[in-house]
Every structure is written in structure tokens, then in C-alpha cells.
PDB file of C-alpha atoms and ligand atoms in Angstrom:
ATOM      1  CA  MET A   1     106.493 111.448  83.768  1.00  0.00           C
ATOM      2  CA  ALA A   2     106.911 108.573  81.395  1.00  0.00           C
ATOM      3  CA  ASP A   3     103.615 106.446  80.834  1.00  0.00           C
ATOM      4  CA  LEU A   4     104.285 102.765  81.869  1.00  0.00           C
ATOM      5  CA  THR A   5     100.534 101.649  81.546  1.00  0.00           C
ATOM      6  CA  GLY A   6     100.509  97.755  81.563  1.00  0.00           C
ATOM      7  CA  ALA A   7     104.466  97.661  82.314  1.00  0.00           C
ATOM      8  CA  ARG A   8     105.494  94.864  84.478  1.00  0.00           C
ATOM      9  CA  GLY A   9     108.401  95.794  86.870  1.00  0.00           C
ATOM     10  CA  LEU A  10     110.590  94.428  89.601  1.00  0.00           C
ATOM     11  CA  VAL A  11     112.144  96.533  91.880  1.00  0.00           C
ATOM     12  CA  VAL A  12     114.890  95.525  94.281  1.00  0.00           C
ATOM     13  CA  GLY A  13     116.160  97.248  97.261  1.00  0.00           C
ATOM     14  CA  VAL A  14     113.262  98.754  99.285  1.00  0.00           C
ATOM     15  CA  ALA A  15     114.199  99.333 103.039  1.00  0.00           C
ATOM     16  CA  ASN A  16     112.161 102.012 104.102  1.00  0.00           C
ATOM     17  CA  LYS A  17     110.253 105.192 102.911  1.00  0.00           C
ATOM     18  CA  ARG A  18     113.540 107.067 102.091  1.00  0.00           C
ATOM     19  CA  SER A  19     114.809 104.420  99.708  1.00  0.00           C
ATOM     20  CA  LEU A  20     115.306 105.425  96.310  1.00  0.00           C
ATOM     21  CA  ALA A  21     113.932 102.070  95.246  1.00  0.00           C
ATOM     22  CA  TRP A  22     110.869 103.246  97.045  1.00  0.00           C
ATOM     23  CA  ALA A  23     110.590 106.436  95.076  1.00  0.00           C
ATOM     24  CA  ILE A  24     111.049 104.845  91.890  1.00  0.00           C
ATOM     25  CA  ALA A  25     108.352 102.224  92.654  1.00  0.00           C
ATOM     26  CA  LYS A  26     105.914 104.799  93.843  1.00  0.00           C
ATOM     27  CA  ALA A  27     106.412 106.766  90.733  1.00  0.00           C
ATOM     28  CA  ALA A  28     106.197 103.377  88.286  1.00  0.00           C
ATOM     29  CA  ASP A  29     103.074 102.570  90.014  1.00  0.00           C
ATOM     30  CA  ALA A  30     101.692 106.139  89.569  1.00  0.00           C
ATOM     31  CA  ALA A  31     102.707 105.680  85.931  1.00  0.00           C
ATOM     32  CA  GLY A  32     100.613 102.566  85.505  1.00  0.00           C
ATOM     33  CA  ALA A  33     103.136  99.767  86.077  1.00  0.00           C
ATOM     34  CA  ARG A  34     102.327  96.665  88.034  1.00  0.00           C
ATOM     35  CA  LEU A  35     105.082  95.796  90.310  1.00  0.00           C
ATOM     36  CA  THR A  36     107.022  93.020  92.496  1.00  0.00           C
ATOM     37  CA  LEU A  37     109.006  94.644  95.244  1.00  0.00           C
ATOM     38  CA  SER A  38     111.741  93.012  97.020  1.00  0.00           C
ATOM     39  CA  TYR A  39     113.745  93.633 100.343  1.00  0.00           C
ATOM     40  CA  ALA A  40     116.597  92.158 101.843  1.00  0.00           C
ATOM     41  CA  THR A  41     115.978  90.524 105.336  1.00  0.00           C
ATOM     42  CA  ASP A  42     113.288  90.183 107.834  1.00  0.00           C
ATOM     43  CA  ARG A  43     114.288  93.569 109.421  1.00  0.00           C
ATOM     44  CA  PHE A  44     112.912  95.489 106.510  1.00  0.00           C
ATOM     45  CA  GLU A  45     109.682  93.245 106.049  1.00  0.00           C
ATOM     46  CA  LYS A  46     107.359  95.426 108.029  1.00  0.00           C
ATOM     47  CA  ASN A  47     108.498  98.682 106.552  1.00  0.00           C
ATOM     48  CA  ALA A  48     108.387  97.030 103.025  1.00  0.00           C
ATOM     49  CA  ARG A  49     104.759  95.399 103.646  1.00  0.00           C
ATOM     50  CA  ALA A  50     103.325  98.834 105.073  1.00  0.00           C
ATOM     51  CA  LEU A  51     104.683 100.816 101.805  1.00  0.00           C
ATOM     52  CA  ALA A  52     103.695  98.280  99.434  1.00  0.00           C
ATOM     53  CA  GLY A  53      99.906  98.407 100.838  1.00  0.00           C
ATOM     54  CA  THR A  54      99.924 102.030  99.659  1.00  0.00           C
ATOM     55  CA  LEU A  55     100.570 101.500  96.064  1.00  0.00           C
ATOM     56  CA  ARG A  56      97.354 101.557  93.572  1.00  0.00           C
ATOM     57  CA  GLN A  57      98.171  98.243  91.723  1.00  0.00           C
ATOM     58  CA  PRO A  58      98.191  94.870  93.446  1.00  0.00           C
ATOM     59  CA  THR A  59     101.858  94.361  94.379  1.00  0.00           C
ATOM     60  CA  ARG A  60     103.814  91.243  95.157  1.00  0.00           C
ATOM     61  CA  LEU A  61     106.440  91.452  98.001  1.00  0.00           C
ATOM     62  CA  VAL A  62     109.359  89.175  98.201  1.00  0.00           C
ATOM     63  CA  GLN A  63     112.202  88.815 100.341  1.00  0.00           C
ATOM     64  CA  CYS A  64     115.693  88.275  98.878  1.00  0.00           C
ATOM     65  CA  ASP A  65     119.164  88.499  99.737  1.00  0.00           C
ATOM     66  CA  VAL A  66     121.166  89.256  96.570  1.00  0.00           C
ATOM     67  CA  THR A  67     124.023  87.224  97.532  1.00  0.00           C
ATOM     68  CA  ARG A  68     121.958  83.936  97.821  1.00  0.00           C
ATOM     69  CA  ASP A  69     121.577  82.485  94.163  1.00  0.00           C
ATOM     70  CA  ASP A  70     118.527  80.433  95.650  1.00  0.00           C
ATOM     71  CA  GLU A  71     116.804  83.178  96.779  1.00  0.00           C
ATOM     72  CA  VAL A  72     117.447  85.403  93.433  1.00  0.00           C
ATOM     73  CA  ALA A  73     115.823  82.396  91.438  1.00  0.00           C
ATOM     74  CA  ALA A  74     112.797  82.346  94.134  1.00  0.00           C
ATOM     75  CA  LEU A  75     112.394  85.977  93.488  1.00  0.00           C
ATOM     76  CA  THR A  76     112.363  85.801  89.960  1.00  0.00           C
ATOM     77  CA  ALA A  77     110.007  82.737  89.876  1.00  0.00           C
ATOM     78  CA  GLU A  78     107.591  84.793  92.216  1.00  0.00           C
ATOM     79  CA  THR A  79     107.895  87.764  89.727  1.00  0.00           C
ATOM     80  CA  ASP A  80     107.052  85.351  86.965  1.00  0.00           C
ATOM     81  CA  SER A  81     104.080  84.145  88.811  1.00  0.00           C
ATOM     82  CA  HIS A  82     102.879  87.452  89.594  1.00  0.00           C
ATOM     83  CA  LEU A  83     103.391  89.541  86.454  1.00  0.00           C
ATOM     84  CA  ASP A  84     103.822  86.582  83.773  1.00  0.00           C
ATOM     85  CA  GLY A  85     107.113  88.156  82.287  1.00  0.00           C
ATOM     86  CA  LEU A  86     108.885  91.237  82.958  1.00  0.00           C
ATOM     87  CA  ASP A  87     109.371  94.761  81.110  1.00  0.00           C
ATOM     88  CA  PHE A  88     111.782  96.340  83.593  1.00  0.00           C
ATOM     89  CA  LEU A  89     114.296  95.565  86.680  1.00  0.00           C
ATOM     90  CA  VAL A  90     115.402  98.326  88.853  1.00  0.00           C
ATOM     91  CA  HIS A  91     118.586  97.404  91.065  1.00  0.00           C
ATOM     92  CA  ALA A  92     118.937  99.716  93.735  1.00  0.00           C
ATOM     93  CA  VAL A  93     121.204  97.657  96.421  1.00  0.00           C
ATOM     94  CA  ALA A  94     124.207  98.546  97.828  1.00  0.00           C
ATOM     95  CA  PHE A  95     126.427  97.694 100.916  1.00  0.00           C
ATOM     96  CA  ALA A  96     129.578  98.290 102.742  1.00  0.00           C
ATOM     97  CA  THR A  97     130.507  97.627 106.457  1.00  0.00           C
ATOM     98  CA  ARG A  98     130.632 100.652 108.423  1.00  0.00           C
ATOM     99  CA  GLU A  99     134.411  99.857 109.333  1.00  0.00           C
ATOM    100  CA  ALA A 100     135.183  99.749 105.468  1.00  0.00           C
ATOM    101  CA  ILE A 101     133.809 103.158 104.787  1.00  0.00           C
ATOM    102  CA  ALA A 102     135.161 104.573 108.009  1.00  0.00           C
ATOM    103  CA  GLU A 103     138.803 103.444 107.745  1.00  0.00           C
ATOM    104  CA  PRO A 104     141.300 104.953 105.106  1.00  0.00           C
ATOM    105  CA  PHE A 105     140.697 103.147 101.934  1.00  0.00           C
ATOM    106  CA  VAL A 106     144.284 101.763 101.960  1.00  0.00           C
ATOM    107  CA  ARG A 107     143.169  99.700 104.948  1.00  0.00           C
ATOM    108  CA  THR A 108     140.271  97.860 103.293  1.00  0.00           C
ATOM    109  CA  LYS A 109     140.143  94.235 104.301  1.00  0.00           C
ATOM    110  CA  ARG A 110     139.919  91.439 101.696  1.00  0.00           C
ATOM    111  CA  GLY A 111     136.662  90.260 103.126  1.00  0.00           C
ATOM    112  CA  ASP A 112     135.174  93.594 103.133  1.00  0.00           C
ATOM    113  CA  PHE A 113     136.132  94.372  99.537  1.00  0.00           C
ATOM    114  CA  ALA A 114     134.581  91.161  98.384  1.00  0.00           C
ATOM    115  CA  GLN A 115     131.318  91.368 100.220  1.00  0.00           C
ATOM    116  CA  SER A 116     130.965  95.032  99.098  1.00  0.00           C
ATOM    117  CA  LEU A 117     131.494  94.243  95.256  1.00  0.00           C
ATOM    118  CA  ASP A 118     129.509  90.931  95.767  1.00  0.00           C
ATOM    119  CA  ILE A 119     126.327  92.793  96.757  1.00  0.00           C
ATOM    120  CA  SER A 120     126.779  96.136  95.196  1.00  0.00           C
ATOM    121  CA  ALA A 121     128.119  95.030  91.774  1.00  0.00           C
ATOM    122  CA  TYR A 122     127.945  91.372  90.938  1.00  0.00           C
ATOM    123  CA  SER A 123     124.224  91.263  92.307  1.00  0.00           C
ATOM    124  CA  LEU A 124     123.523  93.255  89.066  1.00  0.00           C
ATOM    125  CA  VAL A 125     124.724  90.339  86.877  1.00  0.00           C
ATOM    126  CA  VAL A 126     122.773  87.689  88.808  1.00  0.00           C
ATOM    127  CA  LEU A 127     119.644  89.776  88.595  1.00  0.00           C
ATOM    128  CA  ALA A 128     119.982  90.552  85.057  1.00  0.00           C
ATOM    129  CA  ARG A 129     120.801  87.003  84.003  1.00  0.00           C
ATOM    130  CA  ALA A 130     117.704  85.619  86.119  1.00  0.00           C
ATOM    131  CA  ALA A 131     115.189  88.655  84.701  1.00  0.00           C
ATOM    132  CA  ALA A 132     116.471  88.257  81.124  1.00  0.00           C
ATOM    133  CA  PRO A 133     114.405  85.300  80.135  1.00  0.00           C
ATOM    134  CA  LEU A 134     111.104  87.108  81.407  1.00  0.00           C
ATOM    135  CA  MET A 135     111.963  89.822  79.485  1.00  0.00           C
ATOM    136  CA  GLU A 136     112.449  87.988  76.254  1.00  0.00           C
ATOM    137  CA  ARG A 137     109.062  86.648  76.417  1.00  0.00           C
ATOM    138  CA  ARG A 138     107.931  90.175  76.390  1.00  0.00           C
ATOM    139  CA  GLY A 139     109.913  91.153  73.489  1.00  0.00           C
ATOM    140  CA  GLY A 140     112.968  92.869  75.540  1.00  0.00           C
ATOM    141  CA  GLY A 141     113.094  95.109  78.585  1.00  0.00           C
ATOM    142  CA  SER A 142     115.010  97.844  80.651  1.00  0.00           C
ATOM    143  CA  ILE A 143     117.382  97.142  83.327  1.00  0.00           C
ATOM    144  CA  LEU A 144     118.253 100.200  85.488  1.00  0.00           C
ATOM    145  CA  THR A 145     120.711 100.324  88.409  1.00  0.00           C
ATOM    146  CA  LEU A 146     121.779 103.254  90.826  1.00  0.00           C
ATOM    147  CA  SER A 147     125.511 104.492  90.843  1.00  0.00           C
ATOM    148  CA  TYR A 148     127.254 107.434  92.300  1.00  0.00           C
ATOM    149  CA  LEU A 149     130.106 109.649  91.081  1.00  0.00           C
ATOM    150  CA  GLY A 150     132.451 108.002  93.522  1.00  0.00           C
ATOM    151  CA  SER A 151     132.929 105.393  90.748  1.00  0.00           C
ATOM    152  CA  GLU A 152     135.299 107.806  89.079  1.00  0.00           C
ATOM    153  CA  ARG A 153     136.176 110.467  91.657  1.00  0.00           C
ATOM    154  CA  VAL A 154     137.345 110.513  95.275  1.00  0.00           C
ATOM    155  CA  PHE A 155     134.861 111.337  97.940  1.00  0.00           C
ATOM    156  CA  PRO A 156     135.847 111.299 101.634  1.00  0.00           C
ATOM    157  CA  HIS A 157     134.693 108.080 103.052  1.00  0.00           C
ATOM    158  CA  TYR A 158     133.058 106.420 100.106  1.00  0.00           C
ATOM    159  CA  ASN A 159     136.025 104.125  99.681  1.00  0.00           C
ATOM    160  CA  VAL A 160     135.283 100.625  98.688  1.00  0.00           C
ATOM    161  CA  MET A 161     131.763 101.776  97.607  1.00  0.00           C
ATOM    162  CA  GLY A 162     133.576 103.941  95.023  1.00  0.00           C
ATOM    163  CA  VAL A 163     135.290 100.819  93.722  1.00  0.00           C
ATOM    164  CA  ALA A 164     132.008  98.863  93.877  1.00  0.00           C
ATOM    165  CA  LYS A 165     130.228 101.590  91.788  1.00  0.00           C
ATOM    166  CA  ALA A 166     133.018 101.619  89.178  1.00  0.00           C
ATOM    167  CA  ALA A 167     132.515  97.842  88.834  1.00  0.00           C
ATOM    168  CA  LEU A 168     128.844  98.402  88.614  1.00  0.00           C
ATOM    169  CA  GLU A 169     129.138 100.929  86.001  1.00  0.00           C
ATOM    170  CA  ALA A 170     131.394  98.504  83.840  1.00  0.00           C
ATOM    171  CA  ASN A 171     128.830  95.673  84.311  1.00  0.00           C
ATOM    172  CA  VAL A 172     126.360  98.171  82.814  1.00  0.00           C
ATOM    173  CA  ARG A 173     128.160  98.266  79.644  1.00  0.00           C
ATOM    174  CA  TYR A 174     129.119  94.537  79.427  1.00  0.00           C
ATOM    175  CA  LEU A 175     125.759  93.583  80.237  1.00  0.00           C
ATOM    176  CA  ALA A 176     124.275  95.909  77.521  1.00  0.00           C
ATOM    177  CA  SER A 177     126.506  94.473  75.286  1.00  0.00           C
ATOM    178  CA  ASP A 178     125.280  90.795  75.940  1.00  0.00           C
ATOM    179  CA  LEU A 179     121.743  91.642  76.368  1.00  0.00           C
ATOM    180  CA  GLY A 180     121.275  94.188  73.452  1.00  0.00           C
ATOM    181  CA  PRO A 181     120.502  91.582  70.970  1.00  0.00           C
ATOM    182  CA  ALA A 182     117.450  90.645  72.986  1.00  0.00           C
ATOM    183  CA  ASN A 183     116.370  94.290  72.894  1.00  0.00           C
ATOM    184  CA  ILE A 184     117.125  94.491  76.809  1.00  0.00           C
ATOM    185  CA  ARG A 185     118.668  97.873  77.607  1.00  0.00           C
ATOM    186  CA  VAL A 186     120.911  98.194  80.805  1.00  0.00           C
ATOM    187  CA  ASN A 187     121.686 101.612  82.289  1.00  0.00           C
ATOM    188  CA  ALA A 188     122.952 103.214  85.547  1.00  0.00           C
ATOM    189  CA  LEU A 189     121.481 106.687  86.818  1.00  0.00           C
ATOM    190  CA  SER A 190     124.210 108.172  88.871  1.00  0.00           C
ATOM    191  CA  ALA A 191     122.329 110.228  91.708  1.00  0.00           C
ATOM    192  CA  GLY A 192     123.498 113.046  93.581  1.00  0.00           C
ATOM    193  CA  PRO A 193     123.613 112.611  97.432  1.00  0.00           C
ATOM    194  CA  ILE A 194     120.428 112.104  99.370  1.00  0.00           C
ATOM    195  CA  LYS A 195     120.044 111.247 102.877  1.00  0.00           C
ATOM    196  CA  THR A 196     118.694 107.522 103.005  1.00  0.00           C
ATOM    197  CA  LEU A 197     119.679 104.657 105.194  1.00  0.00           C
ATOM    198  CA  ALA A 198     122.729 103.650 102.907  1.00  0.00           C
ATOM    199  CA  ALA A 199     123.713 107.304 102.959  1.00  0.00           C
ATOM    200  CA  SER A 200     123.595 107.575 106.749  1.00  0.00           C
ATOM    201  CA  GLY A 201     126.632 104.930 106.828  1.00  0.00           C
ATOM    202  CA  ILE A 202     129.030 107.436 105.315  1.00  0.00           C
ATOM    203  CA  ARG A 203     130.618 109.657 107.703  1.00  0.00           C
ATOM    204  CA  GLY A 204     130.773 113.271 106.808  1.00  0.00           C
ATOM    205  CA  PHE A 205     127.702 112.831 104.506  1.00  0.00           C
ATOM    206  CA  SER A 206     126.434 116.339 105.267  1.00  0.00           C
ATOM    207  CA  ARG A 207     129.742 117.776 104.312  1.00  0.00           C
ATOM    208  CA  ILE A 208     129.032 116.335 100.952  1.00  0.00           C
ATOM    209  CA  LEU A 209     125.768 117.887 100.789  1.00  0.00           C
ATOM    210  CA  ASP A 210     127.104 121.316 101.657  1.00  0.00           C
ATOM    211  CA  HIS A 211     129.606 120.804  98.831  1.00  0.00           C
ATOM    212  CA  TYR A 212     126.933 120.286  96.146  1.00  0.00           C
ATOM    213  CA  ARG A 213     124.999 123.355  97.550  1.00  0.00           C
ATOM    214  CA  GLU A 214     128.017 125.428  97.130  1.00  0.00           C
ATOM    215  CA  ARG A 215     129.279 123.818  93.626  1.00  0.00           C
ATOM    216  CA  ALA A 216     126.658 122.178  91.677  1.00  0.00           C
ATOM    217  CA  PRO A 217     125.268 124.178  88.876  1.00  0.00           C
ATOM    218  CA  LEU A 218     121.677 124.303  90.239  1.00  0.00           C
ATOM    219  CA  GLY A 219     123.208 124.891  93.759  1.00  0.00           C
ATOM    220  CA  ARG A 220     121.882 121.703  95.272  1.00  0.00           C
ATOM    221  CA  THR A 221     121.764 117.982  95.119  1.00  0.00           C
ATOM    222  CA  VAL A 222     118.732 116.090  94.018  1.00  0.00           C
ATOM    223  CA  ASP A 223     115.730 114.655  95.658  1.00  0.00           C
ATOM    224  CA  ALA A 224     114.484 111.119  95.411  1.00  0.00           C
ATOM    225  CA  ASP A 225     111.341 112.330  93.207  1.00  0.00           C
ATOM    226  CA  GLU A 226     113.820 113.728  90.675  1.00  0.00           C
ATOM    227  CA  VAL A 227     115.682 110.422  90.691  1.00  0.00           C
ATOM    228  CA  ALA A 228     112.551 108.642  90.172  1.00  0.00           C
ATOM    229  CA  ALA A 229     111.427 111.021  87.172  1.00  0.00           C
ATOM    230  CA  ALA A 230     114.787 110.251  85.653  1.00  0.00           C
ATOM    231  CA  ALA A 231     114.416 106.336  86.118  1.00  0.00           C
ATOM    232  CA  LEU A 232     111.069 106.281  84.795  1.00  0.00           C
ATOM    233  CA  PHE A 233     112.471 107.837  81.539  1.00  0.00           C
ATOM    234  CA  LEU A 234     115.320 105.263  81.388  1.00  0.00           C
ATOM    235  CA  LEU A 235     113.012 102.441  81.879  1.00  0.00           C
ATOM    236  CA  GLY A 236     110.269 103.760  79.512  1.00  0.00           C
ATOM    237  CA  PRO A 237     109.725 103.963  75.859  1.00  0.00           C
ATOM    238  CA  GLY A 238     111.471 107.563  75.713  1.00  0.00           C
ATOM    239  CA  ALA A 239     114.795 105.890  76.310  1.00  0.00           C
ATOM    240  CA  ARG A 240     114.237 102.955  73.786  1.00  0.00           C
ATOM    241  CA  GLY A 241     117.457 104.029  72.050  1.00  0.00           C
ATOM    242  CA  ILE A 242     119.442 104.240  75.092  1.00  0.00           C
ATOM    243  CA  THR A 243     121.679 101.456  76.532  1.00  0.00           C
ATOM    244  CA  GLY A 244     125.325 101.222  78.237  1.00  0.00           C
ATOM    245  CA  GLU A 245     124.851 104.689  79.684  1.00  0.00           C
ATOM    246  CA  VAL A 246     125.387 106.262  82.935  1.00  0.00           C
ATOM    247  CA  LEU A 247     122.908 109.283  83.150  1.00  0.00           C
ATOM    248  CA  ARG A 248     124.070 111.622  85.865  1.00  0.00           C
ATOM    249  CA  VAL A 249     121.242 113.033  87.874  1.00  0.00           C
ATOM    250  CA  ASP A 250     123.013 115.150  90.197  1.00  0.00           C
ATOM    251  CA  GLY A 251     122.044 118.959  89.686  1.00  0.00           C
ATOM    252  CA  GLY A 252     125.128 119.013  87.405  1.00  0.00           C
ATOM    253  CA  TYR A 253     127.808 118.714  89.925  1.00  0.00           C
ATOM    254  CA  HIS A 254     129.766 116.292  87.919  1.00  0.00           C
ATOM    255  CA  VAL A 255     130.819 119.131  85.231  1.00  0.00           C
ATOM    256  CA  THR A 256     132.326 121.103  88.006  1.00  0.00           C
ATOM    257  CA  GLY A 257     136.175 121.618  87.828  1.00  0.00           C
ATOM    258  CA  MET A 258     136.873 123.822  90.997  1.00  0.00           C
TER     259      MET A 258
HETATM  260  P1  LIG B 301     118.803 102.450 100.992  1.00  0.00           P
HETATM  261  O1  LIG B 301     119.456 101.962 102.231  1.00  0.00           O
HETATM  262  O2  LIG B 301     117.352 102.783 101.247  1.00  0.00           O
HETATM  263  O3  LIG B 301     118.865 101.227  99.861  1.00  0.00           O
HETATM  264  C1  LIG B 301     119.860 100.279  99.588  1.00  0.00           C
HETATM  265  C2  LIG B 301     119.290  98.893  99.694  1.00  0.00           C
HETATM  266  O4  LIG B 301     120.218  97.916  99.497  1.00  0.00           O
HETATM  267  C3  LIG B 301     118.436  98.611 100.993  1.00  0.00           C
HETATM  268  O5  LIG B 301     117.226  98.088 100.618  1.00  0.00           O
HETATM  269  C4  LIG B 301     119.108  97.315 101.573  1.00  0.00           C
HETATM  270  O6  LIG B 301     118.311  96.503 102.323  1.00  0.00           O
HETATM  271  C5  LIG B 301     119.657  96.735 100.365  1.00  0.00           C
HETATM  272  N1  LIG B 301     120.760  95.622 100.487  1.00  0.00           N
HETATM  273  C6  LIG B 301     121.914  95.592 101.020  1.00  0.00           C
HETATM  274  N2  LIG B 301     122.607  94.337 101.318  1.00  0.00           N
HETATM  275  C7  LIG B 301     121.590  93.680 100.487  1.00  0.00           C
HETATM  276  C8  LIG B 301     121.410  92.202 100.236  1.00  0.00           C
HETATM  277  N3  LIG B 301     122.467  91.325 100.520  1.00  0.00           N
HETATM  278  N4  LIG B 301     120.487  91.668  99.469  1.00  0.00           N
HETATM  279  C9  LIG B 301     119.339  92.597  98.967  1.00  0.00           C
HETATM  280  N5  LIG B 301     119.328  93.792  99.360  1.00  0.00           N
HETATM  281  C10 LIG B 301     120.457  94.162 100.050  1.00  0.00           C
HETATM  282  O7  LIG B 301     119.613 103.583 100.313  1.00  0.00           O
HETATM  283  P2  LIG B 301     119.589 104.330  99.146  1.00  0.00           P
HETATM  284  O8  LIG B 301     120.137 105.406  98.953  1.00  0.00           O
HETATM  285  O9  LIG B 301     118.104 104.181  98.365  1.00  0.00           O
HETATM  286  O10 LIG B 301     120.324 103.181  97.945  1.00  0.00           O
HETATM  287  C11 LIG B 301     119.833 102.507  96.906  1.00  0.00           C
HETATM  288  C12 LIG B 301     120.872 102.501  95.798  1.00  0.00           C
HETATM  289  O11 LIG B 301     121.236 104.113  95.406  1.00  0.00           O
HETATM  290  C13 LIG B 301     122.181 102.033  96.092  1.00  0.00           C
HETATM  291  O12 LIG B 301     122.865 101.479  95.145  1.00  0.00           O
HETATM  292  C14 LIG B 301     123.111 103.382  96.517  1.00  0.00           C
HETATM  293  O13 LIG B 301     124.391 103.231  96.293  1.00  0.00           O
HETATM  294  C15 LIG B 301     122.512 104.219  95.429  1.00  0.00           C
HETATM  295  N6  LIG B 301     122.780 105.615  95.421  1.00  0.00           N
HETATM  296  C16 LIG B 301     122.454 106.272  96.539  1.00  0.00           C
HETATM  297  C17 LIG B 301     122.706 107.624  96.903  1.00  0.00           C
HETATM  298  C18 LIG B 301     122.332 108.355  97.778  1.00  0.00           C
HETATM  299  O14 LIG B 301     122.860 109.546  98.228  1.00  0.00           O
HETATM  300  N7  LIG B 301     121.655 107.877  98.966  1.00  0.00           N
HETATM  301  C19 LIG B 301     123.472 108.282  95.581  1.00  0.00           C
HETATM  302  C20 LIG B 301     123.628 107.640  94.636  1.00  0.00           C
HETATM  303  C21 LIG B 301     123.311 106.165  94.403  1.00  0.00           C
END
């Protein structure tokens, strides 16, 4: 595991103990980082508070709906007051209405499309913009988001989320270009399918898991700890030369043809 001793990090997207954000937060805490965690709404506060209480380092917990500019500004201000600058940001946020991912993609409604792209893709831009000044004070930083192969290939019922992930991965490249001169790296980790709250909204998810078991070179998908290990690499000094990258952590599934 990467050594993040003394690093200051913000992890956005903790809903429960299965959240990839939580797996990454836990690993970063164990690697020596001090953290601010954020969760979306009241509904997740109890879970997030219980989880944050188990970390080794004192952790600030902030509610933030990423569609609200005022809440993003407040999150950044709270983070700065807790950590005094920032070395890394983890963006682990996505949303699509059940209807949008249940219906055939061609029926996606304008409002559902806009909402999904706002929460799942634009939020990286607004968070990166807010976090950049805190990182600049530390001489640079690392921003990481979580994507899925549905950005470039069609998976049943992934639908508008696939389009949002395509936008998210393009965001990574444009942000990497803008923020590189400030020594801020921006990367995505494209994870294999893992049963989480977000995944439970996707009909036929267990079929996708079966398919990875049959087809992925490693004969399986990955687990949250494997995602966290790769995330720590991208966040840490070992990846200091890497930016604008989408790293697949999927048991090799993405290389398969048939
Ligand atoms: P999760 O449900 O635990 O996390 C999704 C998070 O997004 C939740 O914390 C939710 O509250 C948050 N969120 C939704 N709307 C929000 C809003 N308006 N403001 C702030 N937060 C909001 O599920 P997860 O699987 O851990 O998802 C984390 C990331 O990983 C997502 O981007 C997801 O697409 C990605 N991912 C997941 C998988 C998988 O199979 N689970 C695979 C690849 C990528």
C-alpha cells in the first residue's frame, strides 16, 4: 500500500460500509492520511458518522449535495479549516433515476439525462475547481474519480450512466490539462462491478457479475479493497508522473473480445 503519512484528503460519496468511497477512506486512513468525508443527505448521516468514528485519525464529516454550489463551497471551507490545505480529493459520486436505467436508453427523458450528468460528471468539475486552491497551497495534489467501462461499451441497463461516465472520463482529460501546470493530477479508476448501493439500482447486475466470472482474465470481478489499493497508488507519490489516465481495475475484463 502507498504511504500517505501526513497527507490531507477529502473523500466525497460515503453512503454506507459498502461504498467505494468508504473503502478508499479506510485505506487512506490506515496509510496515514487525515481526512474530511462527505455524504449526500440526512439519510446517510447516521451511517457516515458511525463509519467515520472507526477511523484512526480525527475526521471531519460534512453533508454536501454536489448539485448545490453553496454546499460545495461550504464543504471546501470546512475541509480547509480541518486540514489546512489539501493533497487529494476522491470523487465517488453517481446518480441516475431508477426509471432512466430501467427503460431502454432511447427513452431517456431530458430531465433524467441532465440530472445524471450533473451529479455524476459535472460535480467533478465543480469539486476540482473548489479543491484546486487548497492543493496549490500544498504545491500540488491528486484528484481521483471512479468510472466504469460502460463509458465506452454497452452494458444492459447501464444506459444514461454510461453516457455520464463518458463525460466524466472526458472531464478527467480536460481537468488534467487545466490543472497540470499547478502540479494537480487528475485520474479515473474504472472499477469492475461491485455490489454497492449504486449498483443495486441496476437491473440484472448479477448477470453482469456472472459475465465477469466467465470472461475476465482473472476469472472474477474485483472487490472494494482492490479498488482502494489502486486508488491509493493513484493518489500517492508512486503515481506522481500520471495524469489524465483512466486505470481499469477490473480483473482484466476490458481486454476481452469474445
Ligand atoms: P454508493 O451508492 O455507495 O456511492 C454513490 C454515492 O453517490 C453515494 O454516497 C450517494 O449518496 C452519492 N450521491 C448521489 N447523488 C449525490 C448528490 N447529489 N450529492 C452528493 N452525493 C451524491 O455506490 P458506489 O458503487 O460506491 O459508487 C461510487 C462510485 O463508484 C460511483 O461513481 C460509481 O459509478 C462508481 N463505480 C461503481 C462500480 C460498482 O460496481 N459499484 C463500478 C465502477 C464505478
